Every structure is written in C-alpha cells, then in structure tokens.
Amino acid sequence: MANILILGAGVMGTAFSFPLADAGQEVSLVGTHLDQEWIQGIRTDGIHPKLKAKLPEQVRPFTHDQLGDTLTENTDLIVLGVSSPGVDWAIRQLGEHLKQPAPILMLTKGLAVRENHIHILPAIVREGLAAYGIKDVPVGAVGGPCIAGELAARRDSSVVLAFSEQKFLDWLLPLVAVPYYHARPSTDLIGVEVCAALKNFYALAVGYASGLLEKQGKAENGAFMHNLAAGLFTQAIAEMGYMVEFLGGTSANVYGLPGVGDLYVTCQAGRNSRMGRLLGLGLSYQEAKTKYMADDTVEGADLALSIGPTLEALLEQGQLNPARLPLARVIIETICHNQLMQIPWTHFYPASA
Amino acid sequence: MANILILGAGVMGTAFSFPLADAGQEVSLVGTHLDQEWIQGIRTDGIHPKLKAKLPEQVRPFTHDQLGDTLTENTDLIVLGVSSPGVDWAIRQLGEHLKQPAPILMLTKGLAVRENHIHILPAIVREGLAAYGIKDVPVGAVGGPCIAGELAARRDSSVVLAFSEQKFLDWLLPLVAVPYYHARPSTDLIGVEVCAALKNFYALAVGYASGLLEKQGKAENGAFMHNLAAGLFTQAIAEMGYMVEFLGGTSANVYGLPGVGDLYVTCQAGRNSRMGRLLGLGLSYQEAKTKYMADDTVEGADLALSIGPTLEALLEQGQLNPARLPLARVIIETICHNQLMQIPWTHFYPASA
C-alpha cells in the first residue's frame, strides 16, 4: 500500500484516484483554492459534483489549506492534477510544503515557453522546485486517451505512464493495476507530453470539419465530410510526429496511445472540438470565444496563444521547417491572428512514403 | 488528355471517374455483368442510381459485353473498380480483351492467399494476366480515406496513389489533379494495399465499442466509451504496422492516409462498423450476419474468412509473433470460429516506446 497525494480535485485529478484506490492505495485528494465546491460536495455525500461519481472509500478529501498537514514524510507519490495555468501555483505550494522529495506524476497537460524555447511541464516543475532547493525530483506524466468521466465510471481506459527512468515505472505500474485501467510504461517523457498537449491544438482543426459540414450541409447525394475530417486527422498526426522529434521525443508514442489514441478520443468530444466546430461554421476565433465559449477553457487555443509566437519565431529562423507544419501554421493564424480558418490542402502530406 | 477505362461501375469505380473527368480525361465506365442496373440508370439520366450523383459529361457508360470494343490500343490506363470477389472475373476479361498492355490502377481492395502465403491483389492481377501471355503490366493502387459518395460530391478527399515505379506516379498524378482530390504518390504499394485491406478487418473491432456502449448504456455519470474505442483504434494501428512490415511494406503509410486516415474514416460509417456494432451488442458473427446483414458484403469479415486460416498457420509456425497480433487473433476467433468477441486488454500495446 502506498500513500498518494493528488493535488487538484478537478475531474481528472479526482478520476485518477479511482484506479489508485481500487488497487489498494491510500489516497489524499487535496483541492486547490478553486476546487472548494468539489471538496465540499465530496464531503457531503462522497460524490464529486462535476464528475458525478461516488469516490472510493480510501480517498480522503482535503482543502488546499490542509496541504501542509497532508503532505508528510510518508507521501510516496504526488499526483499533480491542477489545470495548466495552475502549475505555478502548484510549484509554490509544493515548494513551501514538501518535506522530503517524492516522485511527482503529472496529469496536467501543456507546454511552456521559457527564453524562446518550448518545454514540457515536467521540466518546468523540476526547475521550479529546484528554486526552492528541492532538487532532482523525478517528474513523470500520464498520457493517452482517457476521458475523466469514463475512468471514474471504471470503463476500460488505456494510458501510458512516462518517467525518464525505468525504475519509477517499475514501481508505479503495480500501484494502478486494476482490470479497467490499462497502463503501459514509457521512458519517452517528452514524446508523451508533447502529444498530450498538441492533441488539443490539433483537435481544433479536426473539429473544424464538423462545423464546415454543418455550414455546407450534406451534399445532394447525402454525402458527409468524413474524408475531409480523416485528412485533417492524418495531417495532425504527421505534424505531431515532426514536433515530437524536434523537441527531443520519439515518434513511437505519436503512433500509439498518446498520439493517435488521444487525438482520436479528443475529436469525439470536448471543448477543443466544440471550438473547432465554431471555426468551421465560419466564425473567427475571437467571435467564437466571446459569443459562445466565453466561460470555457479551450486548452488547444490557450496552447496556441502561449506557444504560437515562439513557433512563429522558430519557423522564421528556419529551425522548424514550414513545409512540415502547414496545419499548425493555419491554427496559429486562426487563434493568434484571428484569421478565418482555411485548410491548406496543397501543402498537406509532404512526407508520404 | 488521356483515355481511361474504368472496369466496374459500382460506387467506387464510378466515383473515381469524377476527378479523372474533371481533370480533362476521357473516361469509359464499363460495368460488370452485375452492374447492369447502374449503367442503365446512367444512360437514362446521367445519374448513378446508388451514388446518386450526376456523372461528368466526359464519362461514357458501357455494358460488360462492350468491353472488347471499348478497350483499344488507345487506352492509356485501366482502372479496376470491381469488388474483391470479382478480381478473377476481371482478370479473365482483361486477359481476353487486352490488345496492348496498359498500366492498371486498382480500386479493388483485399488480400489473397496462394499456397499459404498472403498476397496483395495487384500481385494477383499481374500473375493472372501473365497466364494470358500479358507480361510486366504495371499494376498500382489507390489507398486512403475516400468514401465514394463524398468523392462524387466533390468533397475534399485525400488519397495515396501507389505504384512500385515512380515513373508511373509522375505520369498519373496530373491526370487526377483537381482541387478537391488531394492525391500523393507512394512507391510502397504493399504498405498501401495491406492497410487498405486491413482497415476493414480492424474496423470490426472499433465498431464493437459502439455496440458494447449500446448494450451497457451510458454510465451512471453519463460516461460513454470513447476511451475504449480509442484503445481499440490504437491497437489496430499497431497491428497494421506489424502486418505491413511482415508482408514487405513500410510503416510510413500505416501512420499516414492509407492506415490512420482510412481506418478513421472506416470507423465513422459503413458495413464493417455496423457488423462490429452487432458483435458489441453480444451477437455471434453467424447470428449477426444471418439475422441482420444477410444481403450485405462485410469486407472485413470476408477478409477474415479468407486469410484467417493462413494467419493462424503463420502464427502457429512462429512466422508471425502472436504477441504482436492479439486483436487480429480475437477477430479471427470471432469471425472464423464464431466465438463471442472479447477484448484481450492485457495483451495490448506491447510495443510502447
């Protein structure tokens, strides 16, 4: 039995407590200052109000001000389930309260820019903790197609657990070994994390197909636009492969659960697809966001806004090859420069075999 | 302007006449003996009754008994659009009527067994024509996500044209150059053809997820089974990669339009997905086929029946590694041995990075 602390009681942080608890671990679920409502709900009837699922008995809920007491020398693993803008907050909290280094597993997804370079979040967390004198903390991540609500419903979900060092994977895998959670190890942390972030970004483009279909309607012969969506999906995978290699990962994860699998699931549902649909209907990003999704976090768009300028600079400098990223360039034009989305078909699939 | 003869006036053969004609080629569309109704319909009002689209002016319809007159010394390219069981018939027809070798482009998809080995259909056609003394005919193929009805509606469709020799690709690509048809070249004919055949086979498994969801219903918290479907999709791609390499192709096409793209589109619609749904509902293959799809051709199931025994023999002999094909083995059990489909999750994703 391991003692595990999950920081962040949103849907994903909370859902991850299910395989842990079902596999026999003791789990402390610590909400952030934004999660008070969820923690309160769990304390009332054991049910997370947004996840709409009853938590296992071994999961104990705590509020953010209890972090200091909950994080002890006995904590074997810290799971970070905050939102991507919450990472800096989480680093501060851990920096102040961590008594003894413990491995960190990140559910939080995203990429960050530091000095015109793109970094994965585990690197940011390591660097952030080092500033508090907490050095050499192993930081890993979870990738793959895993909608939180389905995981909390104990429906078959397949993921990749990634740590740079195999020994943490060997230790971690048995801790989540339950029949509905199909976790596989990978030491390609960069590949897993870049896929996890970019799938939201590219889901904007695949979602565009459904909006365009809605706008143009079925053809006279009843035809949809599945060919078009499949083309966008394929180009997205190709570009994810290029980006992963550029940032130092390997393409195997792109063609596996973190890439193909997670992009597939992300295109079935969610806010990124909804934003893509609005773009396909012919709206600009700004109009779509302010009129229809003002209160929603659209992670793919936030990522575009955050890494867009850096990607443009890398393309400009020739460090990235524009011919390999035609779809990414269009997404950046759409989100960062408020251009109407247009698909550059003639530039697609340059790397066919 | 090129003279092109399409043999087979089903939906795919006919739809392929659109980019050809729109790009300025003269197209003769020759129906098989099973296509009389379609040719009659086209002759009546220019509309293919099943495709429900008006054919371009340059496409002239012919019946099968007119093949001898239509196939002349001026024929620059023969497109084979017959069904997979019709390939032997097509070989006989071409063997009897071909005056002068012309390149052949296959729309027909499938794999064939000869002497306990699995072959792509272009190899079968070459071999078949050689028996008529027609030697060294270049035979290529089209792969990628291309639903016929959408192509005939001139909706953006992305495909790979494959010939072993680049020179035929250089010649062919301009013949289909229209704005809605995004064709890319590949000399990896085996990779393209194996993907094209296997996507129907694996779509049975991805479709299973929708049937299982229907059977078990949404979870109490409203959760679907997208994670489950994405896991099956990912495993299918991994196994396609292994099979392609075993049969002599390269994996680039697996991760491109012929693999990822075509599996994506095949999982959105079609008879293979429908059969998969019935299997997910808990029916055996035999029951599903006789009760609900007696009159339908389910290509993925036909492929399982045709190559299943050979695959089993190759697995038995250790030529194929069973650990790399857990999903294929289940599909064969389901279709060839009428077992209820069960997903072997613990054997999935063995090749994670």
PDB file of C-alpha atoms in Angstrom, chain B residues 3 18 23 80 82 87 96 177-178 180 183 198 202 221 225 230 244 246 255 257 275 289-290 319-320 329 337 340 350:
ATOM      1  CA  ASN B   3      -8.065   7.688 -72.446  1.00  0.00           C
ATOM      2  CA  PHE B  18     -15.114  12.368 -61.265  1.00  0.00           C
ATOM      3  CA  ALA B  23      -9.168  16.969 -64.864  1.00  0.00           C
ATOM      4  CA  LEU B  80     -10.139  -1.775 -61.763  1.00  0.00           C
ATOM      5  CA  VAL B  82     -14.720  -4.415 -59.344  1.00  0.00           C
ATOM      6  CA  VAL B  87     -10.984  -9.862 -59.431  1.00  0.00           C
ATOM      7  CA  GLU B  96      -9.244 -11.943 -73.333  1.00  0.00           C
ATOM      8  CA  ALA B 177      -5.196  16.941 -60.492  1.00  0.00           C
ATOM      9  CA  VAL B 178      -8.399  18.690 -59.405  1.00  0.00           C
ATOM     10  CA  TYR B 180     -10.916  18.559 -54.290  1.00  0.00           C
ATOM     11  CA  ALA B 183      -3.503  12.672 -54.254  1.00  0.00           C
ATOM     12  CA  LEU B 198      -6.850  -4.494 -43.026  1.00  0.00           C
ATOM     13  CA  TYR B 202      -9.933  -3.825 -37.772  1.00  0.00           C
ATOM     14  CA  ASN B 221     -22.387   9.648 -14.520  1.00  0.00           C
ATOM     15  CA  MET B 225     -16.873   4.500 -24.082  1.00  0.00           C
ATOM     16  CA  ALA B 230      -9.609   4.843 -28.851  1.00  0.00           C
ATOM     17  CA  VAL B 244       2.618  -4.331 -43.220  1.00  0.00           C
ATOM     18  CA  PHE B 246       5.784  -8.642 -42.232  1.00  0.00           C
ATOM     19  CA  TYR B 255       0.760   6.216 -39.976  1.00  0.00           C
ATOM     20  CA  LEU B 257      -3.517   8.320 -45.183  1.00  0.00           C
ATOM     21  CA  MET B 275     -21.070  -5.599 -38.119  1.00  0.00           C
ATOM     22  CA  LYS B 289     -24.747 -11.987 -40.410  1.00  0.00           C
ATOM     23  CA  THR B 290     -27.800 -14.188 -40.967  1.00  0.00           C
ATOM     24  CA  GLN B 319       6.449 -16.825 -38.543  1.00  0.00           C
ATOM     25  CA  LEU B 320       4.115 -14.260 -37.055  1.00  0.00           C
ATOM     26  CA  ARG B 329      -6.407 -13.198 -33.264  1.00  0.00           C
ATOM     27  CA  HIS B 337     -14.754 -19.744 -35.243  1.00  0.00           C
ATOM     28  CA  LEU B 340     -18.248 -14.055 -28.987  1.00  0.00           C
ATOM     29  CA  PRO B 350       3.171  -4.481 -26.041  1.00  0.00           C
TER      30      PRO B 350
END
